Amino acid sequence: MTATTPPARIAQAAAMPVLIALSATHLLNDMMQSLIPAIYPIIKVAYGLDFGQIGLITLTFQITASLFQPLVGAYTDKNPMPYSMVVGMGFTLFGLVGLAYAGSYPLLLLSAGCVGLGSSIFHPEATRMARNASGGRHGLAQGIFQVGGQTGGALGPLLAAFIIVPRGQASLAWFSAAALLAMLLMTWTAGRYAQLQRQRAAAASTARPPAGPAAPVRSAAAVAFAVTILVILLFSKNAYSQSFSSFYTFYLIGKFGVSVQTSQIMLFLFLASSAAGAIFGGILGDRIGRNKIIWFSILGALPFTLMLPFADLFWTGVLTIVINLIMSSAFAAILIYAMELMPGRIGLVGGLFYGLSFGLGGIAAAMLGELADRIGIDTVYHLCAFLPAIGLLAWFLPRLASDGPSAPGH
């Protein structure tokens, strides 16, 4: 670019590398986290665990992320700390090595908790950075950010199938190289983001923003009610996906008699569909409105979840991909919806929705594990088929100005 290029154009051009870098760090972060449920079939045999203890590992990971993430988000809203992501990745590195060499079940829980703590530090700051680097295309920005996380989450079972299963639990330590790479990338991203913020400040000082309709003023109670519904919506989706992350491999092995590697590959296909759903949902949300995407994710997935328990192996694979593709399309819409309800509290929103809702999903996983020990994993999946119906609470969500008739696509 030349010296005569307007600051706004420079800032816009600088945003995409930041978004791509954030997506890459999200991929590495969530890839390492996804190794926890991916190794469940291995450690279940090695440590003689039951489904309740497996669910407790998921709960420990989710609680450390859930407990600290909203607090981190609320603090960094007032005191932005882009380099805190590097510290968070340090906790993830420690937990990953701990999982590789844990000699007892309590050490497995401690290591899983460290990985969750790393997540609680990473997500709020990265969410705010993605929002501020969006250039106004919030759905696209969150979609790019999410596709990295969803892809990373999907890679865990695949890596487990071809690396960890053949080579054992200790091979988890090999992925410490990914943690170190993520720390380097996060350091670069934080510096680039600071430069982007300076360029945006320069652009803002030379341009007057166009006047627009004033946002409706909502009471604190109305905002709290709407955010609660959004958290419940995301919980229903997370509880369903957590049931797959934690127990899908056991379901496939028990019902269809497949090998561990085959079950891990099918889990990868289920999780990989989230990446496509996240990016397309983010793009469509910018065009047709958040409400429509949320309703599509609810009504579109429910018939398939009800069919799933009665499908054979082939159609189980097909249906799980379709279900997750549809359900994941609403994540960016829900997150942006909450950001518009709570402007200026992006870190808190990121903490609530990455933290609290996923933590509630972890509680659901623990409960489902205990239930599976009593009534069987096949019966549990019959019950889980109704979880997406909780999304019908979206009827009570207020309509946002950005989703009105003047919004793009209306």
mmCIF file of C-alpha atoms in Angstrom, residues 16-333:
data_model
loop_
_atom_site.group_PDB
_atom_site.id
_atom_site.type_symbol
_atom_site.label_atom_id
_atom_site.label_comp_id
_atom_site.label_asym_id
_atom_site.label_seq_id
_atom_site.Cartn_x
_atom_site.Cartn_y
_atom_site.Cartn_z
ATOM 1 C CA MET A 16 -7.845 -10.610 7.694
ATOM 2 C CA PRO A 17 -4.335 -11.789 8.717
ATOM 3 C CA VAL A 18 -5.341 -11.269 12.347
ATOM 4 C CA LEU A 19 -8.555 -13.276 11.855
ATOM 5 C CA ILE A 20 -6.681 -16.085 10.092
ATOM 6 C CA ALA A 21 -4.039 -16.154 12.832
ATOM 7 C CA LEU A 22 -6.736 -16.230 15.516
ATOM 8 C CA SER A 23 -8.423 -19.086 13.668
ATOM 9 C CA ALA A 24 -5.110 -20.976 13.523
ATOM 10 C CA THR A 25 -4.469 -20.523 17.250
ATOM 11 C CA HIS A 26 -8.067 -21.589 17.910
ATOM 12 C CA LEU A 27 -7.395 -24.719 15.849
ATOM 13 C CA LEU A 28 -4.281 -25.607 17.848
ATOM 14 C CA ASN A 29 -5.946 -24.800 21.171
ATOM 15 C CA ASP A 30 -9.072 -26.864 20.535
ATOM 16 C CA MET A 31 -7.126 -29.678 18.878
ATOM 17 C CA MET A 32 -5.196 -30.230 22.100
ATOM 18 C CA GLN A 33 -8.370 -29.989 24.165
ATOM 19 C CA SER A 34 -10.123 -32.523 21.946
ATOM 20 C CA LEU A 35 -7.422 -35.070 22.724
ATOM 21 C CA ILE A 36 -8.992 -35.488 26.162
ATOM 22 C CA PRO A 37 -12.226 -37.211 25.023
ATOM 23 C CA ALA A 38 -10.349 -38.812 22.123
ATOM 24 C CA ILE A 39 -8.223 -40.893 24.524
ATOM 25 C CA TYR A 40 -11.172 -42.033 26.672
ATOM 26 C CA PRO A 41 -11.296 -45.556 25.166
ATOM 27 C CA ILE A 42 -7.575 -45.952 25.964
ATOM 28 C CA ILE A 43 -7.608 -44.703 29.539
ATOM 29 C CA LYS A 44 -10.889 -46.470 30.335
ATOM 30 C CA VAL A 45 -9.126 -49.790 29.841
ATOM 31 C CA ALA A 46 -5.727 -48.716 31.203
ATOM 32 C CA TYR A 47 -7.127 -47.301 34.479
ATOM 33 C CA GLY A 48 -10.202 -49.526 34.806
ATOM 34 C CA LEU A 49 -12.634 -46.590 34.678
ATOM 35 C CA ASP A 50 -16.416 -46.693 34.436
ATOM 36 C CA PHE A 51 -18.597 -44.294 32.471
ATOM 37 C CA GLY A 52 -19.176 -42.153 35.566
ATOM 38 C CA GLN A 53 -15.436 -41.591 36.008
ATOM 39 C CA ILE A 54 -15.087 -40.781 32.302
ATOM 40 C CA GLY A 55 -17.836 -38.207 32.660
ATOM 41 C CA LEU A 56 -16.066 -36.755 35.712
ATOM 42 C CA ILE A 57 -12.937 -36.100 33.633
ATOM 43 C CA THR A 58 -15.072 -34.141 31.160
ATOM 44 C CA LEU A 59 -16.714 -32.328 34.077
ATOM 45 C CA THR A 60 -13.335 -31.365 35.596
ATOM 46 C CA PHE A 61 -12.115 -29.960 32.292
ATOM 47 C CA GLN A 62 -15.329 -28.040 31.689
ATOM 48 C CA ILE A 63 -15.635 -26.708 35.242
ATOM 49 C CA THR A 64 -12.161 -25.126 35.211
ATOM 50 C CA ALA A 65 -12.993 -23.507 31.893
ATOM 51 C CA SER A 66 -16.510 -22.558 33.006
ATOM 52 C CA LEU A 67 -15.568 -21.211 36.431
ATOM 53 C CA PHE A 68 -12.792 -18.878 35.319
ATOM 54 C CA GLN A 69 -13.778 -17.909 31.798
ATOM 55 C CA PRO A 70 -16.532 -15.369 32.597
ATOM 56 C CA LEU A 71 -14.318 -13.851 35.310
ATOM 57 C CA VAL A 72 -11.396 -13.544 32.899
ATOM 58 C CA GLY A 73 -13.695 -12.039 30.280
ATOM 59 C CA ALA A 74 -15.178 -9.473 32.670
ATOM 60 C CA TYR A 75 -11.692 -8.419 33.825
ATOM 61 C CA THR A 76 -10.177 -8.131 30.361
ATOM 62 C CA ASP A 77 -13.151 -6.082 29.127
ATOM 63 C CA LYS A 78 -11.788 -3.324 31.365
ATOM 64 C CA ASN A 79 -8.123 -4.305 31.086
ATOM 65 C CA PRO A 80 -7.413 -5.896 27.667
ATOM 66 C CA MET A 81 -4.505 -8.341 27.854
ATOM 67 C CA PRO A 82 -3.788 -9.792 24.392
ATOM 68 C CA TYR A 83 -0.623 -11.525 25.600
ATOM 69 C CA SER A 84 -2.569 -13.394 28.306
ATOM 70 C CA MET A 85 -3.361 -15.988 25.626
ATOM 71 C CA VAL A 86 0.278 -17.069 25.753
ATOM 72 C CA VAL A 87 -0.008 -17.680 29.500
ATOM 73 C CA GLY A 88 -3.182 -19.689 28.948
ATOM 74 C CA MET A 89 -1.425 -21.877 26.407
ATOM 75 C CA GLY A 90 1.267 -22.531 29.012
ATOM 76 C CA PHE A 91 -1.370 -24.126 31.265
ATOM 77 C CA THR A 92 -2.579 -26.209 28.333
ATOM 78 C CA LEU A 93 0.989 -27.389 27.681
ATOM 79 C CA PHE A 94 1.408 -28.401 31.319
ATOM 80 C CA GLY A 95 -1.897 -30.286 31.301
ATOM 81 C CA LEU A 96 -1.103 -32.084 28.063
ATOM 82 C CA VAL A 97 2.204 -33.390 29.368
ATOM 83 C CA GLY A 98 0.445 -34.370 32.593
ATOM 84 C CA LEU A 99 -2.133 -36.413 30.681
ATOM 85 C CA ALA A 100 0.662 -38.206 28.841
ATOM 86 C CA TYR A 101 2.449 -39.355 31.997
ATOM 87 C CA ALA A 102 -0.273 -39.423 34.664
ATOM 88 C CA GLY A 103 0.219 -42.386 36.965
ATOM 89 C CA SER A 104 -3.176 -42.241 38.640
ATOM 90 C CA TYR A 105 -6.767 -41.133 38.142
ATOM 91 C CA PRO A 106 -6.397 -37.988 40.341
ATOM 92 C CA LEU A 107 -3.481 -36.851 38.165
ATOM 93 C CA LEU A 108 -5.670 -37.332 35.093
ATOM 94 C CA LEU A 109 -8.252 -35.030 36.684
ATOM 95 C CA LEU A 110 -5.605 -32.423 37.588
ATOM 96 C CA SER A 111 -4.145 -32.444 34.093
ATOM 97 C CA ALA A 112 -7.591 -32.135 32.484
ATOM 98 C CA GLY A 113 -8.255 -29.194 34.808
ATOM 99 C CA CYS A 114 -5.081 -27.428 33.616
ATOM 100 C CA VAL A 115 -6.166 -27.784 29.995
ATOM 101 C CA GLY A 116 -9.527 -26.283 30.948
ATOM 102 C CA LEU A 117 -7.810 -23.371 32.691
ATOM 103 C CA GLY A 118 -5.846 -22.654 29.529
ATOM 104 C CA SER A 119 -9.120 -22.534 27.633
ATOM 105 C CA SER A 120 -10.617 -20.101 30.134
ATOM 106 C CA ILE A 121 -7.793 -17.630 29.517
ATOM 107 C CA PHE A 122 -7.661 -18.021 25.731
ATOM 108 C CA HIS A 123 -11.273 -17.700 24.604
ATOM 109 C CA PRO A 124 -12.462 -14.337 26.041
ATOM 110 C CA GLU A 125 -9.469 -12.373 24.752
ATOM 111 C CA ALA A 126 -9.469 -14.125 21.371
ATOM 112 C CA THR A 127 -13.222 -13.539 20.991
ATOM 113 C CA ARG A 128 -12.805 -9.798 21.557
ATOM 114 C CA MET A 129 -9.900 -9.647 19.113
ATOM 115 C CA ALA A 130 -11.973 -11.417 16.440
ATOM 116 C CA ARG A 131 -14.897 -9.041 17.029
ATOM 117 C CA ASN A 132 -12.716 -5.943 16.763
ATOM 118 C CA ALA A 133 -11.004 -7.256 13.633
ATOM 119 C CA SER A 134 -14.323 -8.004 11.886
ATOM 120 C CA GLY A 135 -14.605 -4.757 9.927
ATOM 121 C CA GLY A 136 -18.361 -4.849 10.612
ATOM 122 C CA ARG A 137 -18.847 -8.361 9.161
ATOM 123 C CA HIS A 138 -19.317 -9.921 12.571
ATOM 124 C CA GLY A 139 -20.793 -13.210 11.384
ATOM 125 C CA LEU A 140 -17.952 -13.795 8.926
ATOM 126 C CA ALA A 141 -15.337 -12.931 11.565
ATOM 127 C CA GLN A 142 -16.848 -15.271 14.142
ATOM 128 C CA GLY A 143 -17.257 -17.921 11.459
ATOM 129 C CA ILE A 144 -13.558 -17.725 10.554
ATOM 130 C CA PHE A 145 -12.627 -17.827 14.232
ATOM 131 C CA GLN A 146 -14.990 -20.739 14.864
ATOM 132 C CA VAL A 147 -13.913 -22.807 11.877
ATOM 133 C CA GLY A 148 -10.438 -23.027 13.389
ATOM 134 C CA GLY A 149 -11.789 -24.225 16.715
ATOM 135 C CA GLN A 150 -14.210 -26.699 15.173
ATOM 136 C CA THR A 151 -11.506 -28.085 12.860
ATOM 137 C CA GLY A 152 -9.113 -28.428 15.759
ATOM 138 C CA GLY A 153 -11.771 -30.197 17.796
ATOM 139 C CA ALA A 154 -12.382 -32.604 14.945
ATOM 140 C CA LEU A 155 -8.686 -33.418 14.528
ATOM 141 C CA GLY A 156 -8.403 -34.843 18.042
ATOM 142 C CA PRO A 157 -10.148 -38.175 17.332
ATOM 143 C CA LEU A 158 -8.289 -38.545 14.030
ATOM 144 C CA LEU A 159 -4.924 -37.985 15.710
ATOM 145 C CA ALA A 160 -5.930 -40.375 18.456
ATOM 146 C CA ALA A 161 -6.861 -43.044 15.905
ATOM 147 C CA PHE A 162 -3.580 -42.909 13.983
ATOM 148 C CA ILE A 163 -1.069 -41.772 16.618
ATOM 149 C CA ILE A 164 -2.260 -42.242 20.189
ATOM 150 C CA VAL A 165 -4.085 -45.575 19.805
ATOM 151 C CA PRO A 166 -1.116 -47.339 18.089
ATOM 152 C CA ARG A 167 1.582 -45.665 20.225
ATOM 153 C CA GLY A 168 -0.083 -45.324 23.595
ATOM 154 C CA GLN A 169 -0.980 -42.624 26.087
ATOM 155 C CA ALA A 170 2.574 -41.261 26.378
ATOM 156 C CA SER A 171 2.443 -40.110 22.738
ATOM 157 C CA LEU A 172 0.247 -37.235 23.936
ATOM 158 C CA ALA A 173 3.487 -35.506 24.910
ATOM 159 C CA TRP A 174 4.361 -35.188 21.223
ATOM 160 C CA PHE A 175 1.627 -32.572 20.900
ATOM 161 C CA SER A 176 3.521 -30.233 23.194
ATOM 162 C CA ALA A 177 5.140 -29.042 19.956
ATOM 163 C CA ALA A 178 1.697 -27.775 18.874
ATOM 164 C CA ALA A 179 1.392 -25.866 22.148
ATOM 165 C CA LEU A 180 4.763 -24.199 21.614
ATOM 166 C CA LEU A 181 3.807 -23.287 18.042
ATOM 167 C CA ALA A 182 0.553 -21.800 19.317
ATOM 168 C CA MET A 183 2.428 -19.687 21.866
ATOM 169 C CA LEU A 184 4.637 -18.246 19.119
ATOM 170 C CA LEU A 185 1.647 -17.561 16.896
ATOM 171 C CA MET A 186 -0.243 -15.926 19.763
ATOM 172 C CA THR A 187 2.683 -13.618 20.445
ATOM 173 C CA TRP A 188 2.695 -12.511 16.794
ATOM 174 C CA THR A 189 -1.095 -12.086 16.770
ATOM 175 C CA ALA A 190 -1.095 -9.904 19.884
ATOM 176 C CA GLY A 191 1.513 -7.587 18.365
ATOM 177 C CA ARG A 192 -0.295 -7.427 15.017
ATOM 178 C CA TYR A 193 -3.593 -6.773 16.764
ATOM 179 C CA ALA A 194 -2.081 -3.816 18.643
ATOM 180 C CA GLN A 195 -0.942 -2.388 15.296
ATOM 181 C CA LEU A 196 -4.436 -2.906 13.859
ATOM 182 C CA GLN A 197 -5.998 -1.055 16.783
ATOM 183 C CA ARG A 198 -3.696 1.919 16.197
ATOM 184 C CA GLN A 199 -4.653 1.988 12.512
ATOM 185 C CA ARG A 200 -8.358 1.831 13.363
ATOM 186 C CA ALA A 201 -7.923 4.704 15.802
ATOM 187 C CA ALA A 202 -6.294 6.724 13.011
ATOM 188 C CA ALA A 203 -9.159 5.849 10.659
ATOM 189 C CA ALA A 204 -11.747 6.857 13.258
ATOM 190 C CA SER A 205 -10.067 10.241 13.760
ATOM 191 C CA THR A 206 -10.381 11.100 10.039
ATOM 192 C CA ALA A 207 -13.879 9.767 9.324
ATOM 193 C CA ARG A 208 -17.296 10.519 10.787
ATOM 194 C CA PRO A 209 -19.421 7.396 11.271
ATOM 195 C CA PRO A 210 -22.790 7.517 9.487
ATOM 196 C CA ALA A 211 -25.793 8.228 11.631
ATOM 197 C CA GLY A 212 -28.027 5.251 12.235
ATOM 198 C CA PRO A 213 -31.142 4.396 14.213
ATOM 199 C CA ALA A 214 -30.629 4.393 17.946
ATOM 200 C CA ALA A 215 -30.452 0.960 19.508
ATOM 201 C CA PRO A 216 -33.459 0.175 21.712
ATOM 202 C CA VAL A 217 -32.820 0.608 25.410
ATOM 203 C CA ARG A 218 -33.539 -2.605 27.302
ATOM 204 C CA SER A 219 -33.686 -3.038 31.034
ATOM 205 C CA ALA A 220 -31.078 -5.110 32.830
ATOM 206 C CA ALA A 221 -33.774 -7.695 33.582
ATOM 207 C CA ALA A 222 -34.733 -7.976 29.898
ATOM 208 C CA VAL A 223 -31.095 -8.385 28.861
ATOM 209 C CA ALA A 224 -30.502 -10.984 31.591
ATOM 210 C CA PHE A 225 -33.608 -12.911 30.482
ATOM 211 C CA ALA A 226 -32.528 -12.926 26.825
ATOM 212 C CA VAL A 227 -28.944 -13.922 27.668
ATOM 213 C CA THR A 228 -30.246 -16.733 29.895
ATOM 214 C CA ILE A 229 -32.280 -18.096 26.987
ATOM 215 C CA LEU A 230 -29.223 -17.917 24.726
ATOM 216 C CA VAL A 231 -27.124 -19.782 27.310
ATOM 217 C CA ILE A 232 -29.832 -22.469 27.552
ATOM 218 C CA LEU A 233 -29.956 -22.747 23.752
ATOM 219 C CA LEU A 234 -26.223 -23.226 23.560
ATOM 220 C CA PHE A 235 -26.345 -25.632 26.509
ATOM 221 C CA SER A 236 -28.818 -27.871 24.662
ATOM 222 C CA LYS A 237 -26.460 -27.981 21.692
ATOM 223 C CA ASN A 238 -23.361 -28.510 23.840
ATOM 224 C CA ALA A 239 -25.002 -31.224 25.926
ATOM 225 C CA TYR A 240 -25.847 -33.093 22.733
ATOM 226 C CA SER A 241 -22.370 -32.656 21.244
ATOM 227 C CA GLN A 242 -20.710 -33.528 24.576
ATOM 228 C CA SER A 243 -22.651 -36.782 24.648
ATOM 229 C CA PHE A 244 -20.981 -37.598 21.322
ATOM 230 C CA SER A 245 -17.504 -36.362 22.280
ATOM 231 C CA SER A 246 -17.519 -38.447 25.453
ATOM 232 C CA PHE A 247 -19.517 -41.558 24.578
ATOM 233 C CA TYR A 248 -20.019 -41.842 20.803
ATOM 234 C CA THR A 249 -17.061 -44.190 20.367
ATOM 235 C CA PHE A 250 -18.442 -46.514 23.075
ATOM 236 C CA TYR A 251 -21.884 -46.360 21.452
ATOM 237 C CA LEU A 252 -20.478 -47.377 18.071
ATOM 238 C CA ILE A 253 -18.300 -50.140 19.532
ATOM 239 C CA GLY A 254 -21.121 -51.522 21.672
ATOM 240 C CA LYS A 255 -23.943 -51.318 19.104
ATOM 241 C CA PHE A 256 -22.134 -52.051 15.846
ATOM 242 C CA GLY A 257 -18.964 -53.824 16.994
ATOM 243 C CA VAL A 258 -16.568 -51.487 15.155
ATOM 244 C CA SER A 259 -12.888 -51.129 16.079
ATOM 245 C CA VAL A 260 -11.547 -48.284 18.212
ATOM 246 C CA GLN A 261 -9.885 -46.690 15.175
ATOM 247 C CA THR A 262 -13.098 -46.872 13.125
ATOM 248 C CA SER A 263 -15.059 -45.304 15.962
ATOM 249 C CA GLN A 264 -12.493 -42.488 16.209
ATOM 250 C CA ILE A 265 -12.729 -41.821 12.470
ATOM 251 C CA MET A 266 -16.525 -41.597 12.720
ATOM 252 C CA LEU A 267 -16.164 -39.228 15.671
ATOM 253 C CA PHE A 268 -13.831 -37.123 13.529
ATOM 254 C CA LEU A 269 -16.455 -36.944 10.756
ATOM 255 C CA PHE A 270 -19.088 -35.866 13.280
ATOM 256 C CA LEU A 271 -16.876 -33.126 14.728
ATOM 257 C CA ALA A 272 -15.486 -32.014 11.353
ATOM 258 C CA SER A 273 -18.989 -31.146 10.170
ATOM 259 C CA SER A 274 -19.019 -28.436 12.859
ATOM 260 C CA ALA A 275 -16.365 -26.490 10.966
ATOM 261 C CA ALA A 276 -18.477 -26.239 7.821
ATOM 262 C CA GLY A 277 -21.562 -25.379 9.868
ATOM 263 C CA ALA A 278 -19.752 -22.625 11.761
ATOM 264 C CA ILE A 279 -18.439 -20.761 8.714
ATOM 265 C CA PHE A 280 -21.631 -21.047 6.645
ATOM 266 C CA GLY A 281 -23.791 -20.129 9.614
ATOM 267 C CA GLY A 282 -21.673 -17.033 10.263
ATOM 268 C CA ILE A 283 -21.862 -15.887 6.643
ATOM 269 C CA LEU A 284 -25.608 -16.538 6.329
ATOM 270 C CA GLY A 285 -26.251 -14.805 9.652
ATOM 271 C CA ASP A 286 -24.800 -11.596 8.203
ATOM 272 C CA ARG A 287 -27.138 -11.922 5.214
ATOM 273 C CA ILE A 288 -30.470 -13.222 6.491
ATOM 274 C CA GLY A 289 -30.367 -12.383 10.204
ATOM 275 C CA ARG A 290 -29.449 -14.162 13.434
ATOM 276 C CA ASN A 291 -32.974 -15.244 14.354
ATOM 277 C CA LYS A 292 -33.456 -17.224 11.153
ATOM 278 C CA ILE A 293 -30.175 -19.075 11.617
ATOM 279 C CA ILE A 294 -31.047 -19.935 15.223
ATOM 280 C CA TRP A 295 -34.465 -21.300 14.209
ATOM 281 C CA PHE A 296 -32.940 -23.272 11.332
ATOM 282 C CA SER A 297 -30.475 -24.919 13.714
ATOM 283 C CA ILE A 298 -33.342 -25.961 16.016
ATOM 284 C CA LEU A 299 -36.066 -27.097 13.635
ATOM 285 C CA GLY A 300 -33.640 -28.424 11.045
ATOM 286 C CA ALA A 301 -31.759 -30.752 13.406
ATOM 287 C CA LEU A 302 -34.601 -32.125 15.539
ATOM 288 C CA PRO A 303 -36.079 -34.607 12.988
ATOM 289 C CA PHE A 304 -32.644 -36.103 12.364
ATOM 290 C CA THR A 305 -31.800 -36.476 16.069
ATOM 291 C CA LEU A 306 -35.062 -38.370 16.567
ATOM 292 C CA MET A 307 -34.200 -40.714 13.674
ATOM 293 C CA LEU A 308 -30.608 -41.379 14.764
ATOM 294 C CA PRO A 309 -31.147 -44.061 17.467
ATOM 295 C CA PHE A 310 -32.936 -46.276 14.933
ATOM 296 C CA ALA A 311 -30.337 -46.004 12.128
ATOM 297 C CA ASP A 312 -27.841 -48.646 11.008
ATOM 298 C CA LEU A 313 -24.092 -47.975 10.960
ATOM 299 C CA PHE A 314 -24.032 -46.232 7.564
ATOM 300 C CA TRP A 315 -26.994 -43.970 8.285
ATOM 301 C CA THR A 316 -25.673 -43.278 11.779
ATOM 302 C CA GLY A 317 -22.588 -41.758 10.162
ATOM 303 C CA VAL A 318 -24.667 -39.764 7.668
ATOM 304 C CA LEU A 319 -27.183 -38.493 10.216
ATOM 305 C CA THR A 320 -24.548 -37.408 12.750
ATOM 306 C CA ILE A 321 -22.812 -35.310 10.085
ATOM 307 C CA VAL A 322 -26.088 -33.665 9.031
ATOM 308 C CA ILE A 323 -27.120 -33.055 12.646
ATOM 309 C CA ASN A 324 -23.864 -31.403 13.664
ATOM 310 C CA LEU A 325 -23.690 -29.391 10.436
ATOM 311 C CA ILE A 326 -27.090 -27.868 11.197
ATOM 312 C CA MET A 327 -26.633 -27.433 14.941
ATOM 313 C CA SER A 328 -23.224 -25.762 14.672
ATOM 314 C CA SER A 329 -24.541 -23.197 12.177
ATOM 315 C CA ALA A 330 -26.100 -21.210 15.035
ATOM 316 C CA PHE A 331 -23.058 -20.757 17.262
ATOM 317 C CA ALA A 332 -21.810 -17.539 15.660
ATOM 318 C CA ALA A 333 -25.389 -16.210 15.519
#
